[in-house]
Short mmCIF file of C-alpha atoms in Angstrom, two decimals:
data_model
loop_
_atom_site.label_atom_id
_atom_site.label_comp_id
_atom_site.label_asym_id
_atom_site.label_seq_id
_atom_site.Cartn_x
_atom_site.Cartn_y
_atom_site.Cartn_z
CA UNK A 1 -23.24 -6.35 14.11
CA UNK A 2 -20.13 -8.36 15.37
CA UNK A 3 -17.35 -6.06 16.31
CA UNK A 4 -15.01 -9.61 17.59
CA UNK A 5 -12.31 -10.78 15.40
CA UNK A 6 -12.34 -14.40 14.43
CA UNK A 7 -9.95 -16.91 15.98
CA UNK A 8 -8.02 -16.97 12.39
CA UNK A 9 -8.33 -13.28 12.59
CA UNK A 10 -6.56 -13.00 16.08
CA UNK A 11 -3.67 -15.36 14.51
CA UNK A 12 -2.83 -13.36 11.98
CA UNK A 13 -2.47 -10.26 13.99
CA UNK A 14 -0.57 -12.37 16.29
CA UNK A 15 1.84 -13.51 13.74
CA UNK A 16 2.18 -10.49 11.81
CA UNK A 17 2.68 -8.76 15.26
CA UNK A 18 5.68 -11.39 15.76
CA UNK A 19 7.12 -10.75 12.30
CA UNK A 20 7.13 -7.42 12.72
CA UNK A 21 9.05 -7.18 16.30
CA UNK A 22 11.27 -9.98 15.76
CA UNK A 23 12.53 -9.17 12.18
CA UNK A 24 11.09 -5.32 10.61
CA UNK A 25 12.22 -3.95 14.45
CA UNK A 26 15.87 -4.81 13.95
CA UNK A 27 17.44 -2.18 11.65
CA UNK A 28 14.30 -0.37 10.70
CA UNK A 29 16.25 3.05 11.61
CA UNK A 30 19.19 2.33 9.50
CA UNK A 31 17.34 0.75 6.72
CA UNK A 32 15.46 4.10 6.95
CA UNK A 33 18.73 6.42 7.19
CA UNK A 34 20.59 4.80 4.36
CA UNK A 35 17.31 4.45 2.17
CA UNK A 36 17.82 0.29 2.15
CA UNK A 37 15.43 -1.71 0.44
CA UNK A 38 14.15 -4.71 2.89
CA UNK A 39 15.06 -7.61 0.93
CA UNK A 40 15.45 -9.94 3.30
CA UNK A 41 12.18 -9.13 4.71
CA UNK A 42 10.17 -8.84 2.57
CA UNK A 43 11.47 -12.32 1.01
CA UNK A 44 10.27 -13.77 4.60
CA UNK A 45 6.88 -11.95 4.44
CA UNK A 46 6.67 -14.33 0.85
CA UNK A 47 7.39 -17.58 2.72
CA UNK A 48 4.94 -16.58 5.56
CA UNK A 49 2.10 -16.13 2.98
CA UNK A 50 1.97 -12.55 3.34
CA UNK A 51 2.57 -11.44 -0.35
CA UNK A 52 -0.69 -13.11 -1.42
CA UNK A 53 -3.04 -13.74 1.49
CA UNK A 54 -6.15 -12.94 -0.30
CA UNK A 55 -5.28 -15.34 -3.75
CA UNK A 56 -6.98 -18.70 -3.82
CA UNK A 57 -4.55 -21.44 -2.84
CA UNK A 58 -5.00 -22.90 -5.79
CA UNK A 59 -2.65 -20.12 -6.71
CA UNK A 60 -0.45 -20.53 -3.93
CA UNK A 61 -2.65 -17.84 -1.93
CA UNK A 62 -3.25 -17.59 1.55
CA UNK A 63 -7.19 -17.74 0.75
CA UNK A 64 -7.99 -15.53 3.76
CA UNK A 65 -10.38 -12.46 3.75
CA UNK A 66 -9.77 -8.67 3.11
CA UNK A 67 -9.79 -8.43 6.97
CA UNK A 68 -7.02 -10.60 7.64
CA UNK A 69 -5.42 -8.77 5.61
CA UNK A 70 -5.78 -5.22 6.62
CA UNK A 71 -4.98 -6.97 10.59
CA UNK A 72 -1.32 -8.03 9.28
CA UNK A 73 -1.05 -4.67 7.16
CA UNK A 74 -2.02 -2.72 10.21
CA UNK A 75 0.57 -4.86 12.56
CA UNK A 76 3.53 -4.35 9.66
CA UNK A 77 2.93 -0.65 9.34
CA UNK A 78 3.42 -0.14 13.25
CA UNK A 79 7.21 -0.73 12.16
CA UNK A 80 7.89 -0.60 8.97
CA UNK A 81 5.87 1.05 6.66
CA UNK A 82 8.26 0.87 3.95
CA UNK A 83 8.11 -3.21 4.08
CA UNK A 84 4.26 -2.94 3.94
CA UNK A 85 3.96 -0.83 1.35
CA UNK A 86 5.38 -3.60 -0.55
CA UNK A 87 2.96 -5.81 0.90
CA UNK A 88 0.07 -3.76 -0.02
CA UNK A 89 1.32 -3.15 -3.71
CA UNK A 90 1.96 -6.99 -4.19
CA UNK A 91 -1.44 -7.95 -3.19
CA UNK A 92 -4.05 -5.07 -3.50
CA UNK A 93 -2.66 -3.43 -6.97
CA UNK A 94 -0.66 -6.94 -8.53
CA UNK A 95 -2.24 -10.37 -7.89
CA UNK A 96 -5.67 -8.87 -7.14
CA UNK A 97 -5.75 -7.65 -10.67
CA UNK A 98 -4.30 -10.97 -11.69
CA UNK A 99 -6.33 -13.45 -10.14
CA UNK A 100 -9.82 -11.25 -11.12
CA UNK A 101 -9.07 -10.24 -14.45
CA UNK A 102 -6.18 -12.39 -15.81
CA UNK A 103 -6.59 -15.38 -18.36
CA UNK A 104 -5.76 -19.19 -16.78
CA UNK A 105 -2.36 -18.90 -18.78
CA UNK A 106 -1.28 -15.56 -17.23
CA UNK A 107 -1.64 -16.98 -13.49
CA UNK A 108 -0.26 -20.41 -14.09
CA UNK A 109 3.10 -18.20 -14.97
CA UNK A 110 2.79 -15.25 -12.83
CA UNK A 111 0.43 -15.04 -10.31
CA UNK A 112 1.95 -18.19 -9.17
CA UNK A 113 5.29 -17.09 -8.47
CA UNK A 114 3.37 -13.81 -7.25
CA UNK A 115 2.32 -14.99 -4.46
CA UNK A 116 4.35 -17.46 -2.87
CA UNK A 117 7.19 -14.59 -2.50
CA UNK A 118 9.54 -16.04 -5.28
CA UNK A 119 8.92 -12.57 -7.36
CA UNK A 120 7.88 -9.37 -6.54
CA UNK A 121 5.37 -7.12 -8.50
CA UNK A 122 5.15 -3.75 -9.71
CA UNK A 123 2.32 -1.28 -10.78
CA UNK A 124 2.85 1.00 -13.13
CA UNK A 125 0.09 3.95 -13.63
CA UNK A 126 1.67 7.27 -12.86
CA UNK A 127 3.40 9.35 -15.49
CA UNK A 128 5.02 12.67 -15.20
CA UNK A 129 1.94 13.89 -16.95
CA UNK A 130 -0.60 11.93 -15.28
CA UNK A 131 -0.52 11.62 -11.86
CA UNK A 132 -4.32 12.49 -10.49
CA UNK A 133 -5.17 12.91 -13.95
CA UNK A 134 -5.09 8.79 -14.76
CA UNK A 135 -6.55 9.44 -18.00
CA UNK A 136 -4.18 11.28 -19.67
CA UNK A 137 -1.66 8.17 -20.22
CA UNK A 138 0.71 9.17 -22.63
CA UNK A 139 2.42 5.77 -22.46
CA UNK A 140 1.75 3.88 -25.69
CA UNK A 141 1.15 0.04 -26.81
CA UNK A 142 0.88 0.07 -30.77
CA UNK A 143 0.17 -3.46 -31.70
CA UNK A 144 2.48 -5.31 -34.74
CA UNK A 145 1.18 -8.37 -35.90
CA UNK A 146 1.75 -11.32 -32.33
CA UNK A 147 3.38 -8.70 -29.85
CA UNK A 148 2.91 -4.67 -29.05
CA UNK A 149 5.55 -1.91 -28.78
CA UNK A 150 5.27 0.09 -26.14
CA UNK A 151 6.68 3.20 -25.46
CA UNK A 152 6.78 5.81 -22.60
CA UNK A 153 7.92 6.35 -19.20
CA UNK A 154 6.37 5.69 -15.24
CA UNK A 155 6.84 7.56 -12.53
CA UNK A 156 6.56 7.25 -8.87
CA UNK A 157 6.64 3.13 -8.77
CA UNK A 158 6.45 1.13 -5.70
CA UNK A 159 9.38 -1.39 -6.03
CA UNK A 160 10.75 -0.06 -8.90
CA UNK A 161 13.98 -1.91 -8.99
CA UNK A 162 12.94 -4.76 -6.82
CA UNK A 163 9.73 -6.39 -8.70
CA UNK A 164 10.34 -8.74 -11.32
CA UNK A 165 6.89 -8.19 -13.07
CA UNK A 166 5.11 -5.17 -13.73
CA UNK A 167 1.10 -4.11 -15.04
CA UNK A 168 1.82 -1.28 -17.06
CA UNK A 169 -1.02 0.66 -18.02
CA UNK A 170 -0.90 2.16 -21.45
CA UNK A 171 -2.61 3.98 -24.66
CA UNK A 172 -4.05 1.56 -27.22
CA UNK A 173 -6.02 4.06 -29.14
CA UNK A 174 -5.25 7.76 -27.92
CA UNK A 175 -8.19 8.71 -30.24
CA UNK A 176 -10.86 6.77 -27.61
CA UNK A 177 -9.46 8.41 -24.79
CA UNK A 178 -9.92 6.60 -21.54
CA UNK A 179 -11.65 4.00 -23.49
CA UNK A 180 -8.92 3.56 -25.45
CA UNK A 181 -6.06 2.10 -22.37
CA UNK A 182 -5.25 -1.40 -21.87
CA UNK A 183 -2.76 -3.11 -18.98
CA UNK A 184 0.20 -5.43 -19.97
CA UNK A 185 2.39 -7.84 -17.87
CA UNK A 186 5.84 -7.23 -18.54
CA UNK A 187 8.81 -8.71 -17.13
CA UNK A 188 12.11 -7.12 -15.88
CA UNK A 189 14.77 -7.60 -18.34
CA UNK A 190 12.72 -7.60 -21.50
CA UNK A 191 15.22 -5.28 -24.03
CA UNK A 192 14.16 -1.36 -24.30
CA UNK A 193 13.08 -1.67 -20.23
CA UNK A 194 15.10 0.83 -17.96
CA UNK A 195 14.97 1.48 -14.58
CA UNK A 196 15.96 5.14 -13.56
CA UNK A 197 17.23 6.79 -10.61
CA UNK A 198 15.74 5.69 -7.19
CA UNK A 199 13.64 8.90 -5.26
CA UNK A 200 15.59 10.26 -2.40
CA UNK A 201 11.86 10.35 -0.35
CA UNK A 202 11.05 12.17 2.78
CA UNK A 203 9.06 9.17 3.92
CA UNK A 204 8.96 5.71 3.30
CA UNK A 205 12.33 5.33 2.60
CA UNK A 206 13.41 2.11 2.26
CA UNK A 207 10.84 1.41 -0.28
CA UNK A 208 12.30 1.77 -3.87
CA UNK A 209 10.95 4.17 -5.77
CA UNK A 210 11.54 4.95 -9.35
CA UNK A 211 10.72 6.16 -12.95
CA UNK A 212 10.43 3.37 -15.70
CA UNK A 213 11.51 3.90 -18.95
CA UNK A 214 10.09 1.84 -22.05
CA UNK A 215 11.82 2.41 -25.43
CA UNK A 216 10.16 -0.12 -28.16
CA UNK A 217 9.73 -3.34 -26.10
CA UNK A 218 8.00 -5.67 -27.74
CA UNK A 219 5.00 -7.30 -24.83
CA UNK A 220 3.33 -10.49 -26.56
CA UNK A 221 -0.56 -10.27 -27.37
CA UNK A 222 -0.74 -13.01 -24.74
CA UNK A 223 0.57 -10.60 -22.25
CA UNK A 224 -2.66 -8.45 -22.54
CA UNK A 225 -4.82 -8.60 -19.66
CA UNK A 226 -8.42 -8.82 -20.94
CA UNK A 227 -9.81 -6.83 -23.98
CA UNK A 228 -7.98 -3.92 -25.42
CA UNK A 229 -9.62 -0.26 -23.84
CA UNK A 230 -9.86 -2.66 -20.44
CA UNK A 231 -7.13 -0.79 -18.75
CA UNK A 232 -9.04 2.43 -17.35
CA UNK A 233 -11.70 0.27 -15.61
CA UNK A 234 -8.80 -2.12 -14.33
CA UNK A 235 -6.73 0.33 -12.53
CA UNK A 236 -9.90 2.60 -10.87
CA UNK A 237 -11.18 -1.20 -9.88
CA UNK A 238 -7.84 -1.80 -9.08
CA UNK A 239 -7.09 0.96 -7.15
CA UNK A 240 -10.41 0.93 -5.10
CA UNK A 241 -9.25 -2.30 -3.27
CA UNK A 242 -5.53 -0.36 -3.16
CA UNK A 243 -6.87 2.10 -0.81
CA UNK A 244 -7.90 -0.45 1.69
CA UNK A 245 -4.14 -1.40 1.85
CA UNK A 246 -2.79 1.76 2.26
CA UNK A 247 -5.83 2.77 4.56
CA UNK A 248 -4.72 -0.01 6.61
CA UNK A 249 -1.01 1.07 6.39
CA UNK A 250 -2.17 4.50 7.30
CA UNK A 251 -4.14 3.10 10.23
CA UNK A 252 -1.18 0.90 11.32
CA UNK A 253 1.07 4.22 11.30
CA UNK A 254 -0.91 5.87 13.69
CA UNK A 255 -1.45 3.08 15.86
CA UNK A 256 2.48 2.34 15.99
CA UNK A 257 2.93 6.08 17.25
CA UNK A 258 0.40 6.29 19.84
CA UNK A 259 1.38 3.02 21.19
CA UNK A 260 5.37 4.51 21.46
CA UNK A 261 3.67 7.68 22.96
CA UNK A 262 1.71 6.71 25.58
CA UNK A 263 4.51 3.79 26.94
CA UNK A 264 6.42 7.11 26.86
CA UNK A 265 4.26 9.07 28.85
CA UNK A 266 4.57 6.65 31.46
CA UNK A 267 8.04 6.39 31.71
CA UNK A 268 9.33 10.13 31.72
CA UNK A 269 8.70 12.43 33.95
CA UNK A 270 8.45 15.86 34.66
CA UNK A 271 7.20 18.30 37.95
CA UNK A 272 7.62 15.09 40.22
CA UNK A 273 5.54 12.74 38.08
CA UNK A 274 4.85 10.90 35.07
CA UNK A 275 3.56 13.01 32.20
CA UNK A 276 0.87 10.92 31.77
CA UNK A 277 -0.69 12.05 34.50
CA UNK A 278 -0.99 15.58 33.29
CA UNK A 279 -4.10 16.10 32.06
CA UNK A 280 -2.52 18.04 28.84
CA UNK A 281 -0.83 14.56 27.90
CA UNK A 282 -4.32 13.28 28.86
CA UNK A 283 -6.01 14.69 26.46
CA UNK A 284 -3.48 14.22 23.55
CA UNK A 285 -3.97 10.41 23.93
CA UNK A 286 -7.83 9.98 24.49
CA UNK A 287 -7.88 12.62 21.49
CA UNK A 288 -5.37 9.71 19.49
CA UNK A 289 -7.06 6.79 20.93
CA UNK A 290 -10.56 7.94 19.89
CA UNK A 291 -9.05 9.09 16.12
CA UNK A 292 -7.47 5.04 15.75
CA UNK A 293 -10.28 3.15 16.83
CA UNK A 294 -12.52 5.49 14.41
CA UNK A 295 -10.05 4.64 11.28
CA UNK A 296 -9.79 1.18 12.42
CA UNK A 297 -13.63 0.91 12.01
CA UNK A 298 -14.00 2.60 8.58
CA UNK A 299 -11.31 0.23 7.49
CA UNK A 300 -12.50 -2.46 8.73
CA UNK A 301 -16.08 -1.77 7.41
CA UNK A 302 -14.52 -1.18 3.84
CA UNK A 303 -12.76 -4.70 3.89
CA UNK A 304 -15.68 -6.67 5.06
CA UNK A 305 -17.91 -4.94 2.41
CA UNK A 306 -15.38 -6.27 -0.20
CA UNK A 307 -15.23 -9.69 1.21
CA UNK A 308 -19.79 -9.36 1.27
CA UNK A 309 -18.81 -8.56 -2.73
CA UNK A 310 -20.68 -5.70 -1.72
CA UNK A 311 -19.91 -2.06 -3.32
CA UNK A 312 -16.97 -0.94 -1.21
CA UNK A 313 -15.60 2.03 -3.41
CA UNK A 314 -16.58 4.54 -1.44
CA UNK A 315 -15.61 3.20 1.61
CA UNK A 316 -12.64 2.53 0.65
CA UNK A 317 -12.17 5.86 -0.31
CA UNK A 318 -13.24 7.04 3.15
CA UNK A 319 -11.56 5.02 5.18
CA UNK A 320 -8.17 5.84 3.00
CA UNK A 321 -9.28 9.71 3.62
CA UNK A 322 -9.69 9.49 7.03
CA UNK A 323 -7.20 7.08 8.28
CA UNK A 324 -4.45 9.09 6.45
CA UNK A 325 -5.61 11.87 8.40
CA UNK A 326 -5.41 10.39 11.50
CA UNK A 327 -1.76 9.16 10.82
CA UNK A 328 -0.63 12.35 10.18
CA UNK A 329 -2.48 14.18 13.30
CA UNK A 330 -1.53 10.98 15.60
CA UNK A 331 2.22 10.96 14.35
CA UNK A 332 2.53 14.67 14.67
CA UNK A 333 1.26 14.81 18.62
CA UNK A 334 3.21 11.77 19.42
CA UNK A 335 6.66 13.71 18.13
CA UNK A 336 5.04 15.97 20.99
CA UNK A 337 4.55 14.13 23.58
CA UNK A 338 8.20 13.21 23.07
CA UNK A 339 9.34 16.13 23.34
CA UNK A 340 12.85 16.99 22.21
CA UNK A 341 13.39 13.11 21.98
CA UNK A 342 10.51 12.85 19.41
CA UNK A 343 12.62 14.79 17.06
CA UNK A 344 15.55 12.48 16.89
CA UNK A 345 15.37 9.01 15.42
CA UNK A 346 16.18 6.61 18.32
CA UNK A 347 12.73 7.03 19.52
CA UNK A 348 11.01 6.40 15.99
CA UNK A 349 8.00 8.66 16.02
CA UNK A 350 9.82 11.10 13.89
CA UNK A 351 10.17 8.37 11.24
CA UNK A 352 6.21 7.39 11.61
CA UNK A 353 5.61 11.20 11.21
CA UNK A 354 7.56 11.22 7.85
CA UNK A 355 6.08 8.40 6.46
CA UNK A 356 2.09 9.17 7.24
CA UNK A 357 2.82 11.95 4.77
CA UNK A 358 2.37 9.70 1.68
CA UNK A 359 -0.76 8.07 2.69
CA UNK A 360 -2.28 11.02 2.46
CA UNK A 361 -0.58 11.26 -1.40
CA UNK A 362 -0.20 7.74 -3.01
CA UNK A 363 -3.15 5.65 -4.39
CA UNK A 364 -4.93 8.52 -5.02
CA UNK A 365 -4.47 11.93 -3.11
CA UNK A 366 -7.11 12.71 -0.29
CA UNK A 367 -8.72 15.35 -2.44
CA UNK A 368 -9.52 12.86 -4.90
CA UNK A 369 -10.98 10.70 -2.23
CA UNK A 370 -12.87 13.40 -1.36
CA UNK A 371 -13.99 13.62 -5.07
CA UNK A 372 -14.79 9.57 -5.06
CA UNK A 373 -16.94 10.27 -2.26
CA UNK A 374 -18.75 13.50 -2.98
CA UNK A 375 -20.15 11.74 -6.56
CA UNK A 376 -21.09 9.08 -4.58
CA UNK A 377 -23.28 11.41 -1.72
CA UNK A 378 -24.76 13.26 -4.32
CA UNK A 379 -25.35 10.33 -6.96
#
């Protein structure tokens, strides 16, 4: 086993580590006060290749491994987790899907544009119905001759406002259940497309999050992505490489906050000498220390399975369960090795606290991780 990261490994944590000081530091606290979307950001993370690094360059992808990726997810979530959540959408959920499942046609015109940062993408499972519960889509897709209507309304979606294309999962044939979903590219501006009202979030808060509507929008057979009933086994597949992203995100969370918490605990100081030399404060940050290198290695693991083409559901699914975890735990102690300061937002641990929350939510919730994994132990 080879625990050292490649030299193309180390400089892409070295550039994503740049990126994220030099232009996610600058305004991350007001971006995250006034709930502004990083669009000038996030169209730089597209011009530095971040938006597809996995996609073949063929497709105007990076080409790189899952690793590589989770390193610059990891090094982007230390600062802004609401820029890397776009990140992680754009590659894991959108031109993943794309580039494995998608006809020739479909990634000359989207995946294309995907990945080079020109548009942003969307994925669109949720419903107010059907959050867990991804099989009881009540969206529809009734086909009419060359095109489909679909009806029905999203909830909950990354980039909401800000992608220009969208997989929308959606009801072919209720009667089949499950069996009976398919996935559809469809583009922003297509008539009967709304975008609602953007989530006031505890967490996360520049990201854009909001409820689609679709009132009889007519998405071209061409727009289908593989056979009809396809779109069940798309998003779980889909979704499994998803929670590598966001386990990374998690991971990167954590590891922003202890990093803030113990440069902390050598600075301030209390009874005549830094608090890190009180073995209470000690404690806190072998205890975070030990919890990040733990996720870091389950994540890691999952990402090089995928990259062996090697079953990596279920590591996926415990490396997203654990490192979410560990973000919360880590971001909560390092608001307490702060002290009062950790409570206000100049010394942004209180913002990493509020944002591990929704690791531990989106991309499936930890108890359904813990469902994903439990089938899989007693299979």
């Amino acid at each position: 086993m080879n625990f050292q990261l490649t030299e193309e490994h180390l400089a892409v944590q070295e550039a994503a580590r740049e990126f994220a000081q030099s232009e996610l530091l600058p305004g991350v606290i007001a971006r995250d006060t006034e709930a502004k979307f990083p669009q000038e950001q996030i169209k730089k993370m597209g011009e530095l290749g971040f938006m597809g690094m996995m996609v073949d360059p063929k497709y105007n992808g990076g080409g790189m491994d899952t690793v590589s990726y989770v390193i610059a997810m990891e090094e982007l979530s230390k600062i802004d987790a609401s820029a890397s959540v776009s990140m992680s959408v754009n590659n894991s959920l959108v031109c993943w899907g794309l580039e494995k499942y998608g006809s020739e046609a479909q990634k000359q015109k989207y995946l294309t544009r995907l990945t080079s940062g020109e548009v942003l993408g969307a994925f669109c499972l949720s419903e107010p119905e059907a959050g867990s519960d991804a099989t009881s889509q009540k969206t529809s897709a009734a086909l009419e001759g060359d095109h489909y209507i679909l009806n029905g309304t999203k909830n909950w979606i990354t980039n909401g406002s800000s992608a220009s294309i969208y997989l929308v999962i959606a009801q072919t044939d209720a009667s089949l259940g499950h069996k009976g979903i398919s996935v559809f590219i469809v583009e922003k501006g297509w008539e009967g497309f709304d975008i609602g009202k953007k989530e006031d979030k505890l967490g996360i808060r520049g990201s854009d999050t909001h409820s689609l509507m679709f009132t009889d929008v007519k998405v071209p057979v061409e727009n289908r992505i593989a056979e009809e009933g396809f779109g069940f086994t798309f998003a779980m597949e889909t979704l499994n490489g998803g929670r590598i992203g966001i386990a990374a995100q998690a991971l990167g969370i954590a590891a922003g906050a202890y990093e803030l918490a113990l440069a902390y605990s050598k600075e301030r100081k209390s009874f005549g000498k830094p608090i890190s030399q009180h073995q209470a404060i000690q404690f806190k940050l072998a205890d975070m220390a030990t919890q990040i290198e733990a996720a870091r290695l389950l994540v890691y693991k999952a990402a090089w399975l995928k990259d062996q083409k090697e079953d990596y559901a279920h590591a996926s699914a415990m490396a997203k369960l654990y490192a979410s975890e560990v973000a919360m735990n880590v971001t909560i102690e390092a608001v307490q090795v702060h002290g009062g300061y950790g409570y206000v937002k100049e010394y942004h641990v209180e913002r990493l606290m509020r944002d591990a929350k929704i690791t531990q939510i989106y991309e499936g919730t930890s108890e359904i991780q813990r469902i994903v994994i439990s089938r899989r132990i007693l299979k």
